[in-house]
Structures are given as structure tokens and as C-alpha cells.
PDB file of C-alpha atoms in Angstrom:
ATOM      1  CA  UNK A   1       0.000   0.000   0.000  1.00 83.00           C
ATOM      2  CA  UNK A   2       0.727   3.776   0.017  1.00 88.00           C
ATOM      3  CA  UNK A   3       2.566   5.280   3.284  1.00 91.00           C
ATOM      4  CA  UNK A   4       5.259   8.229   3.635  1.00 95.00           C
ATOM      5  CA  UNK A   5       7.761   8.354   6.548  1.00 95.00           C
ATOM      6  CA  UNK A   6       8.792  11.435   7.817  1.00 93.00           C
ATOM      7  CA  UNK A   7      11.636  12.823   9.634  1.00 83.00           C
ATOM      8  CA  UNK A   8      10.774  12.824  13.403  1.00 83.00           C
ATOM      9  CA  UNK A   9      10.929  16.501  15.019  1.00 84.00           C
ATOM     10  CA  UNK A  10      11.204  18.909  16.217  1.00 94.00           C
ATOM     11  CA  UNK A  11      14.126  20.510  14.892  1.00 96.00           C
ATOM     12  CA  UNK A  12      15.102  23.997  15.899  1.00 97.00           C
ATOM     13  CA  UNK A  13      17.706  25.533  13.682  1.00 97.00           C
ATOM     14  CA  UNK A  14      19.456  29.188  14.190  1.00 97.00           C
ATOM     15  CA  UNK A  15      18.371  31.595  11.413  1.00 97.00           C
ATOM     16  CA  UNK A  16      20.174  31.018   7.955  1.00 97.00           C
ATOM     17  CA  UNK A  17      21.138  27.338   8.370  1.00 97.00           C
ATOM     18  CA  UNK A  18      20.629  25.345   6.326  1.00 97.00           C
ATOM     19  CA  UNK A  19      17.398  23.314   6.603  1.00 97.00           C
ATOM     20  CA  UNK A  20      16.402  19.357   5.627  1.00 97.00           C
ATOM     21  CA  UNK A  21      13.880  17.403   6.647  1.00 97.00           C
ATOM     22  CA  UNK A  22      13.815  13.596   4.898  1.00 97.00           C
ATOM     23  CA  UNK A  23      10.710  12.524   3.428  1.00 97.00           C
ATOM     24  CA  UNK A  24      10.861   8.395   1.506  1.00 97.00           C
ATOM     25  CA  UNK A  25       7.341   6.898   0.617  1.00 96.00           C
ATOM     26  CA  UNK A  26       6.469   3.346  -0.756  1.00 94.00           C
ATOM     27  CA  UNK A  27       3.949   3.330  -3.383  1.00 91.00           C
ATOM     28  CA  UNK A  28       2.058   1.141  -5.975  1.00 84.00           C
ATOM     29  CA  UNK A  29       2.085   3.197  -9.397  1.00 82.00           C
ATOM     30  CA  UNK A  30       3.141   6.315  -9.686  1.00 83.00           C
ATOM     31  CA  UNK A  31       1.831   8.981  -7.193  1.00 90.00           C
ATOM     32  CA  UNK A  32       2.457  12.617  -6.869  1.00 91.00           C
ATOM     33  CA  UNK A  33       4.396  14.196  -3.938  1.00 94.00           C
ATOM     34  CA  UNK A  34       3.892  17.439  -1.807  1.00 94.00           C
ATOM     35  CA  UNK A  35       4.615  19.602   0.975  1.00 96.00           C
ATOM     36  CA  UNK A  36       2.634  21.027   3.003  1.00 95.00           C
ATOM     37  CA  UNK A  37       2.541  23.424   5.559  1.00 96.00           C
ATOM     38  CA  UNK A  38       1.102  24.784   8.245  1.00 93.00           C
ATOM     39  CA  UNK A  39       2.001  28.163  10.143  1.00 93.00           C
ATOM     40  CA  UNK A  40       0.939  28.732  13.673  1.00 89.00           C
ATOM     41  CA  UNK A  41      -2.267  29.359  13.666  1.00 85.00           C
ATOM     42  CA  UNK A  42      -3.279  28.855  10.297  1.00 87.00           C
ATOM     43  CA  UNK A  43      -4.815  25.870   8.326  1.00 88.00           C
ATOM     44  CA  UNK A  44      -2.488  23.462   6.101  1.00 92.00           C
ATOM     45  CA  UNK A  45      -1.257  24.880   2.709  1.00 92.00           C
ATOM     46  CA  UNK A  46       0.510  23.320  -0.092  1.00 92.00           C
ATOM     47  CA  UNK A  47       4.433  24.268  -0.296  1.00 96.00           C
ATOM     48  CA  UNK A  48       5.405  22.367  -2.760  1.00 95.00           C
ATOM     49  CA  UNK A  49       4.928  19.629  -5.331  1.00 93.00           C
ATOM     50  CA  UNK A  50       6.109  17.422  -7.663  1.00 94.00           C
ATOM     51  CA  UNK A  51       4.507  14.755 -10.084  1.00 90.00           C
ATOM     52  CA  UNK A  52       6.945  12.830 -11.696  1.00 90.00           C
ATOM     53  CA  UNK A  53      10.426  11.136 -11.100  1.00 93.00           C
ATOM     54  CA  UNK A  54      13.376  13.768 -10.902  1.00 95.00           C
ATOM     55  CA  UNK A  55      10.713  16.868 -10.965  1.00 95.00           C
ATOM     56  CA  UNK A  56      11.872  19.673  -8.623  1.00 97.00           C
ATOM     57  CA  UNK A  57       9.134  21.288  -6.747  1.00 96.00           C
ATOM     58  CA  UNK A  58      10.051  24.776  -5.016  1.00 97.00           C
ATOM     59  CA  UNK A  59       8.838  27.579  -3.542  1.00 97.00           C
ATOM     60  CA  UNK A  60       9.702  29.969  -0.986  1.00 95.00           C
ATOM     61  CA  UNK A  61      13.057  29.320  -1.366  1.00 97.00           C
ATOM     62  CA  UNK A  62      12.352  25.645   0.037  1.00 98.00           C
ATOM     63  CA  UNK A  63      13.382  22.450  -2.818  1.00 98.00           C
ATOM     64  CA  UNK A  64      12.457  19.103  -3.064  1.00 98.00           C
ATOM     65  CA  UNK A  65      13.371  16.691  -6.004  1.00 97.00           C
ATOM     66  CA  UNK A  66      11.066  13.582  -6.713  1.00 97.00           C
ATOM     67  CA  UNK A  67      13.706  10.447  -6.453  1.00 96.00           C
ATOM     68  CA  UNK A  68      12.336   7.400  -7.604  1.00 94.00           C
ATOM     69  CA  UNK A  69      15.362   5.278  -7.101  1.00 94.00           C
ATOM     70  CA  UNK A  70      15.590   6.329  -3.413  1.00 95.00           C
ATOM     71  CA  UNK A  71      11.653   7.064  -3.063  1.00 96.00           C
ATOM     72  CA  UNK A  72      12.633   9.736  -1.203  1.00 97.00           C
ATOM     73  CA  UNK A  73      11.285  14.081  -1.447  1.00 97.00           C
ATOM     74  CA  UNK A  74      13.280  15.629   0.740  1.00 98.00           C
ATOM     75  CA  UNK A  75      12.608  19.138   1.678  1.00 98.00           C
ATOM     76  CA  UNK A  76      15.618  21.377   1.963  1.00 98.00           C
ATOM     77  CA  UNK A  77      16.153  25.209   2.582  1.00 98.00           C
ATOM     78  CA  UNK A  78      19.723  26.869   2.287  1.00 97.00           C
ATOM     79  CA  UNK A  79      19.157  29.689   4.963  1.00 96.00           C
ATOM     80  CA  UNK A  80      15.963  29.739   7.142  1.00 97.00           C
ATOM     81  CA  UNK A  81      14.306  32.797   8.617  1.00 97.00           C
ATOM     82  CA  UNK A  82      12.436  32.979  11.832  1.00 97.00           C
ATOM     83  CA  UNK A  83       9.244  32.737   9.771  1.00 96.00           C
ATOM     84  CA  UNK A  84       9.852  29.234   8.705  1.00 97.00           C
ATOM     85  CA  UNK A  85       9.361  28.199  11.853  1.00 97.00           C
ATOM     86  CA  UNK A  86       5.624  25.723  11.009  1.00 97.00           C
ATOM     87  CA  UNK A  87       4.710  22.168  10.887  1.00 95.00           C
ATOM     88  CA  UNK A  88       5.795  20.539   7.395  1.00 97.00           C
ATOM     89  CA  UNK A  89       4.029  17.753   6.331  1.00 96.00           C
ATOM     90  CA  UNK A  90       5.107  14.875   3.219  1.00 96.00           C
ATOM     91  CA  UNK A  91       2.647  13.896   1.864  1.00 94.00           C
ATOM     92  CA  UNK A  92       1.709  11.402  -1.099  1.00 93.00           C
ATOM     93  CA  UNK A  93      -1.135  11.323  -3.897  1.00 89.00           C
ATOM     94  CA  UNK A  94      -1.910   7.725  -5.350  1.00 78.00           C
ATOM     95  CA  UNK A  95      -5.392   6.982  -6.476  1.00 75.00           C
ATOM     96  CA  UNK A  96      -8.129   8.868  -5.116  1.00 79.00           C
ATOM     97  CA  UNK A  97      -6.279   9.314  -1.650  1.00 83.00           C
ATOM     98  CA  UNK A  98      -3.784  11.415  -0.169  1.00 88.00           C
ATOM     99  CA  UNK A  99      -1.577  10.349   2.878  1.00 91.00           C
ATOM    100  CA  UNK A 100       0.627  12.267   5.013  1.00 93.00           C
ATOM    101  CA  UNK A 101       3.750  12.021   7.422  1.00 95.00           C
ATOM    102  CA  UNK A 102       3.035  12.578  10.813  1.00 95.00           C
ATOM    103  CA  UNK A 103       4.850  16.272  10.096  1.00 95.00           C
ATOM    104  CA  UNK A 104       7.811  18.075  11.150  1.00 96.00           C
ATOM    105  CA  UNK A 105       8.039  21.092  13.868  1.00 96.00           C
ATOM    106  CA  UNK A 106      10.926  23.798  12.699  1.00 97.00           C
ATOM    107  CA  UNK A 107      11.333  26.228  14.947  1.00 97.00           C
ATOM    108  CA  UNK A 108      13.968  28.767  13.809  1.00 97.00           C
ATOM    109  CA  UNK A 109      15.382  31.069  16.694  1.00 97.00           C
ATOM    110  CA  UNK A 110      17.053  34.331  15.487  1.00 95.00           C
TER     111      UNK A 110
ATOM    112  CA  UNK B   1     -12.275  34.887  -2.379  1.00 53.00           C
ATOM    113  CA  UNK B   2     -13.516  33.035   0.324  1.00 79.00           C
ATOM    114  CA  UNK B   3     -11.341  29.881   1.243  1.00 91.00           C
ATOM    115  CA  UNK B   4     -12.627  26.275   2.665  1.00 95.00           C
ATOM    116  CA  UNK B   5     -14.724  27.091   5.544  1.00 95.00           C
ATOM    117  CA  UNK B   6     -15.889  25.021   8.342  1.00 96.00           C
ATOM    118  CA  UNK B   7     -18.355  25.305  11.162  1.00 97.00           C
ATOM    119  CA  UNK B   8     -18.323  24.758  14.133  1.00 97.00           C
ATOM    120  CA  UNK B   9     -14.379  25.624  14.546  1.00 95.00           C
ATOM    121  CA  UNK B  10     -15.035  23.951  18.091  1.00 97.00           C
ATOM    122  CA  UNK B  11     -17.889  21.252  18.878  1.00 97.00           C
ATOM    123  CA  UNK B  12     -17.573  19.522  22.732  1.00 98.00           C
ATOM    124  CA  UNK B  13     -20.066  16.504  23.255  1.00 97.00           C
ATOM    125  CA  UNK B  14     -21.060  13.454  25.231  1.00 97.00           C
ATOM    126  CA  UNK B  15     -19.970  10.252  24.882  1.00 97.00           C
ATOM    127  CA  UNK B  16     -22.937   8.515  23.031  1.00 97.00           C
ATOM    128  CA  UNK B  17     -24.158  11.572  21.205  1.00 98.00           C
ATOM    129  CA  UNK B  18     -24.794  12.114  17.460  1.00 98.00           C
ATOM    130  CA  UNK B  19     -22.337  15.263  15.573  1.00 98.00           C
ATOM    131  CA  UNK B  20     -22.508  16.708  12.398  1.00 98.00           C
ATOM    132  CA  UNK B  21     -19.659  18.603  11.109  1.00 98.00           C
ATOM    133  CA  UNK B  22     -19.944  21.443   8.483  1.00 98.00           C
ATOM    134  CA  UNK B  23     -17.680  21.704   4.823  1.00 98.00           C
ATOM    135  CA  UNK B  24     -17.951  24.903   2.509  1.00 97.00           C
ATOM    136  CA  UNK B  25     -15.459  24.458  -0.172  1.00 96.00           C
ATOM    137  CA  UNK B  26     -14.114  26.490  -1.892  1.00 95.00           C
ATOM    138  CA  UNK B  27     -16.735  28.107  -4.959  1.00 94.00           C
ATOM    139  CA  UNK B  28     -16.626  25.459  -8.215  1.00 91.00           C
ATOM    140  CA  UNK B  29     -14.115  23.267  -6.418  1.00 92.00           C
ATOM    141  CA  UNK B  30     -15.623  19.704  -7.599  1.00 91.00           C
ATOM    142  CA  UNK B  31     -13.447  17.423  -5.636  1.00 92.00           C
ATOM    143  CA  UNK B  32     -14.017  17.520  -2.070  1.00 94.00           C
ATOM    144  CA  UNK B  33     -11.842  15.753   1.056  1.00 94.00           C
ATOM    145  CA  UNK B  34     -12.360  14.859   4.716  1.00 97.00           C
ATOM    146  CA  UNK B  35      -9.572  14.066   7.109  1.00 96.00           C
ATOM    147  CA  UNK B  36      -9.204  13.326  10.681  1.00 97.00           C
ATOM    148  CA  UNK B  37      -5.937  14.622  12.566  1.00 95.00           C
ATOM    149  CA  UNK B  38      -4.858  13.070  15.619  1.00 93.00           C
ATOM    150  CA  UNK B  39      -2.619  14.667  18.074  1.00 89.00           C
ATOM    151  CA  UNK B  40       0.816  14.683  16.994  1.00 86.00           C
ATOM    152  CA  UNK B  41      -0.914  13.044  13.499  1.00 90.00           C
ATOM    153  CA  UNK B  42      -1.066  14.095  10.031  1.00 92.00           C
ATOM    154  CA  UNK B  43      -4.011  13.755   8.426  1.00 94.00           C
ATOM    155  CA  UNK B  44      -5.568  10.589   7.827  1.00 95.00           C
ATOM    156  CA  UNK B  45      -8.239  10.278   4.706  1.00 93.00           C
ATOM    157  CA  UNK B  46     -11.469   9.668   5.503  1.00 96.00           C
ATOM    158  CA  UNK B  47     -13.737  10.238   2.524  1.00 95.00           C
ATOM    159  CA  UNK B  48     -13.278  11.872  -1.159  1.00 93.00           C
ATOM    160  CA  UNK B  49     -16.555  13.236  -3.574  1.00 93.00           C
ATOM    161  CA  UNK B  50     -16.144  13.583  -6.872  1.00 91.00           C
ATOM    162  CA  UNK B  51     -19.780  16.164  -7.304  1.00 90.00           C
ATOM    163  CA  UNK B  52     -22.489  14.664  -5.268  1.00 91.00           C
ATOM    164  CA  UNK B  53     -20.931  11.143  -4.768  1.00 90.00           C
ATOM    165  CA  UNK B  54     -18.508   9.471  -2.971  1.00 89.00           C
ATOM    166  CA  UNK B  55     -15.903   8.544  -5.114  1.00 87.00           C
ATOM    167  CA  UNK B  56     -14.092   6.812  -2.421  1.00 90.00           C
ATOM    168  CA  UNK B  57     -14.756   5.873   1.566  1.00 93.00           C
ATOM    169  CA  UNK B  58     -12.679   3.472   2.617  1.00 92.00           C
ATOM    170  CA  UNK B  59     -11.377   5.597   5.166  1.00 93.00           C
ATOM    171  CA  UNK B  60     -14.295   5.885   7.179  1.00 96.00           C
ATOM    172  CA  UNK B  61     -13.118   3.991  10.039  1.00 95.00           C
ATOM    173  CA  UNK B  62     -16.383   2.311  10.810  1.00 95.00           C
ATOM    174  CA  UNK B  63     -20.556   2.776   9.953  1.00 96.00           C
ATOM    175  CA  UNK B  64     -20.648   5.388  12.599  1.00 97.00           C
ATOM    176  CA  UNK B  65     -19.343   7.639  10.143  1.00 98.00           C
ATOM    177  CA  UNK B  66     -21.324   9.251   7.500  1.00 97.00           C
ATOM    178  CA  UNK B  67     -21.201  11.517   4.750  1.00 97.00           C
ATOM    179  CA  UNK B  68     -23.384  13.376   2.675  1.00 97.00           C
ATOM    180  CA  UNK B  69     -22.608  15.992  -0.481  1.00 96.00           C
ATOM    181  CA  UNK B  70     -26.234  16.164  -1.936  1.00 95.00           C
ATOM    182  CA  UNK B  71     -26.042  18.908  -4.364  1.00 93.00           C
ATOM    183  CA  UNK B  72     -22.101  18.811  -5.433  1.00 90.00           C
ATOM    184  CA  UNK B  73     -21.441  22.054  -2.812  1.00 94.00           C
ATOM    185  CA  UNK B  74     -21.592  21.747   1.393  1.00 97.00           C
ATOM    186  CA  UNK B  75     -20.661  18.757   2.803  1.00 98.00           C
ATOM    187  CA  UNK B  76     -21.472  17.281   6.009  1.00 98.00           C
ATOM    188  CA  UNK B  77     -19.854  14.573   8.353  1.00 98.00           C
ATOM    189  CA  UNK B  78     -22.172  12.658  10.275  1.00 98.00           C
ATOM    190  CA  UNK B  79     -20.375  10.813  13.377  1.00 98.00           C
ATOM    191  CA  UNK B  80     -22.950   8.658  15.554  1.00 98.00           C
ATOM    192  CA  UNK B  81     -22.509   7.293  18.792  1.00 97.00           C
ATOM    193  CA  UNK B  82     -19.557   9.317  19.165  1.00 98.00           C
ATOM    194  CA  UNK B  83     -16.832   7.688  21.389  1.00 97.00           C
ATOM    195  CA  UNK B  84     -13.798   9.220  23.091  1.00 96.00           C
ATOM    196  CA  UNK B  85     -11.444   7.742  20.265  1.00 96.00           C
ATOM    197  CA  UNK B  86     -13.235  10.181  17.854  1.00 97.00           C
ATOM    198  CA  UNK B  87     -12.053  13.252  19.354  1.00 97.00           C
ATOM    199  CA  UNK B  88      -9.848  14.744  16.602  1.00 97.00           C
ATOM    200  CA  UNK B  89      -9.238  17.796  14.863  1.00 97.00           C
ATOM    201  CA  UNK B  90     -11.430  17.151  11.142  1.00 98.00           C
ATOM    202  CA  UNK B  91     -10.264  18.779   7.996  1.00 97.00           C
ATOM    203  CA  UNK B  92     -12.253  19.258   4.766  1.00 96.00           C
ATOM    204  CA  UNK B  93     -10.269  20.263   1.772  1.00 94.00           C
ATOM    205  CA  UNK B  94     -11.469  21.188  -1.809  1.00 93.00           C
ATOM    206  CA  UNK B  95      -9.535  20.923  -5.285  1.00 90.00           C
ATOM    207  CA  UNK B  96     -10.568  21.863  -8.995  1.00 87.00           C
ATOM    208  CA  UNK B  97      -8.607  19.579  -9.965  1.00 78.00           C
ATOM    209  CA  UNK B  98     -10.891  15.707 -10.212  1.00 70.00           C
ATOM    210  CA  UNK B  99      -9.861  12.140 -10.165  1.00 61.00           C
ATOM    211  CA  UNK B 100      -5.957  11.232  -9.564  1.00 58.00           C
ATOM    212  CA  UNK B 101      -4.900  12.836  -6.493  1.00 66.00           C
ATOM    213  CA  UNK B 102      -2.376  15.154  -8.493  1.00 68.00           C
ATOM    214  CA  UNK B 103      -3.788  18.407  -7.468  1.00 72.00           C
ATOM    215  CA  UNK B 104      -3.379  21.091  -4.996  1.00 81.00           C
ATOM    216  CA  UNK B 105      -6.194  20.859  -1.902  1.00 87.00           C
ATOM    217  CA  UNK B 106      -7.264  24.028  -0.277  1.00 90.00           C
ATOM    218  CA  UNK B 107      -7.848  23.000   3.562  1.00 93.00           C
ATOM    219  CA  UNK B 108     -10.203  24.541   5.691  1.00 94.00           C
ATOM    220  CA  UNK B 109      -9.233  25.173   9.049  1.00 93.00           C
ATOM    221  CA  UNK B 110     -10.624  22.413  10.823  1.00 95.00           C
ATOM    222  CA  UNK B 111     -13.198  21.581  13.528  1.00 97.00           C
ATOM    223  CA  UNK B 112     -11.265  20.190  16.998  1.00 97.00           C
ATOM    224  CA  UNK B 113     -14.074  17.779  18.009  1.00 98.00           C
ATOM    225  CA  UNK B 114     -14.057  16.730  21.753  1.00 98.00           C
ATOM    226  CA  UNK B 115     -15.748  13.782  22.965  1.00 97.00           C
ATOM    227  CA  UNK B 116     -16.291  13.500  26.926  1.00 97.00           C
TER     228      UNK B 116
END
């Protein structure tokens, strides 16, 4: 079946590191892959995405290339800000279903 | 503009009692998406319409939970018998974008249900 495994948080970083937070799925087929966020306060919203093998989502400054030999969609940042700091969620479209890590806290202190 | 909108944002009830949860997607939005979100959780799918019908429900964890989309717009989740395992925070989220789950979803911000 369709799962994603996340990085485990939280992860505090000092502003301007560099940020990465691992992402690998298994899948049947080929799905789509995301990121999603979700600022304090605020509902989830869609980062990033990608929808085929070796596609490079990005926005915000924030990359993450679709590997199918690794099945990995790792989310990286080269210098953070204080307002990264959100819950980041993988997630994974295959069929009619979506399915999501169990998300990453970043908190970035200045 | 408005964005996915849900009602109530909060909704507290007895063990044993009957809920129905609100979803206003987004204007012209076709698809339409319920989660549930645990604690510490992302969100697990429950339910997906394509227009008025269910296109898939195998998340539904059990018969308890119901839901309805009659004229391709509002949606509503139906929870009976609640139990304490059912509080959650539940998401709707609405796409243009039908069929393969390739598109963007625009999530609403949730209703925290609390079951005593």
C-alpha cells in the first residue's frame, strides 16, 4: 500500500542554516508528492509539489526533487528565517487518496 | 475569495451523542476531502466526492461515520454514537482539480471535536 515516513521533530535551527527534513514513501504506481505546511495558527497549505520522477518542486526558497530510485522528497532550505518556523508535512497522492507524514516542527530562533 | 470554511471551529459533546460537522469548499471546487488529525498526526483520509458522490470511503473507520454531499457544494460529516477515540481535529479540503490525487487541496481550518 501507500505510506510516507517522515523525519521525526522537532528541529530547531538558528536563522540562515541550512534546513532538511527527509521525506521516503512506498507506493504502488506512480503517485504525486507534496509539501505542506502549516504556520501557527493557520490551516495546512501546499508548499510544494512534484509529479513525476526527478521533478523539482520549489517555492519559498524551500526544494524538493522527486527520487524514484531512493523514493525519497526531501525538503531542503539553504538559509531559514524565523518565519519558517511551522509544521511541514510529506505527503503522497496515489489513487483517489492522499496520505501524510506525521509532520515536522521547525522552529527557527534568530 | 472566500477559502474552505468550516463550522463549528469547536464542537464539545457526550460520549454517546450524534455530531454533524460542516464543509464549505471552496466556490466550483468539484473534488471535495475529509480528514481526521490526531494529536501529533497528520491527516488521515477519511472520505473523497467527486460532485455529489462518494468517489471513495474506505477511510471511514467504521458505519458510525457518514457523509453526505447532496447537491455537489456543502458537505457534512455525520459521526454517531460518538466515542472518546473520535475526538480529533477534522479537515475538509477542496480541489478543482478531479480524479488522480495530483492536485493542490485548499484545507479549511478544521473543527477540533471533543468527545467526553
Amino acid at each position: 500500500g501507500n505510506s510516507v515516513t517522515q523525519m521525526e521533530g522537532p528541529v530547531t535551527l538558528s536563522e540562515e542554516a541550512f534546513l532538511t527534513i527527509n521525506c521516503t514513501y512506498t507506493a504502488t504506481g506512480y503517485p504525486s508528492l507534496f509539501w505542506y505546511v502549516q504556520y501557527p495558527g493557520e490551516g495546512l497549505q501546499l508548499l510544494l509539489k512534484a509529479t513525476k520522477a526527478d521533478d523539482k518542486g520549489s517555492n519559498k526558497g524551500f526544494e524538493a526533487t522527486y527520487r524514484k530510485e531512493t523514493t525519497s522528497f526531501h525538503l531542503e532550505k539553504g538559509s531559514v528565517q524565523v518565519s519558517d518556523s511551522a509544521v511541514y508535512f510529506c505527503a503522497l497522492g496515489g489513487g483517489n487518496q492522499f496520505y501524510f507524514g506525521t509532520g515536522t516542527s521547525l522552529t527557527v530562533i534568530p | 475569495g472566500a477559502g474552505v470554511s468550516q463550522t463549528p471551529s469547536n464542537k464539545v459533546t457526550e460520549k454517546g451523542k450524534y455530531v454533524e460537522l460542516r464543509c464549505d469548499p471552496i466556490s466550483g471546487h468539484t473534488a471535495l476531502y475529509w480528514y481526521r488529525q490526531s494529536l501529533g498526526q497528520g491527516p488521515e483520509f477519511l472520505i473523497y466526492f467527486q460532485g455529489t458522490g462518494a468517489a471513495d470511503d474506505s477511510g471511514l473507520p467504521n458505519d458510525r461515520f457518514f457523509a453526505v454531499r447532496p447537491e455537489g457544494s456543502v458537505s457534512t460529516l455525520k459521526i454517531q454514537r460518538t466515542e472518546r477515540g473520535d475526538s480529533a481535529v477534522y479537515l475538509c479540503a477542496s480541489s478543482s482539480e478531479p480524479g488522480l490525487a495530483t492536485g493542490e487541496q485548499y484545507f479549511g481550518p478544521g473543527t477540533r471535536l471533543t468527545v467526553t
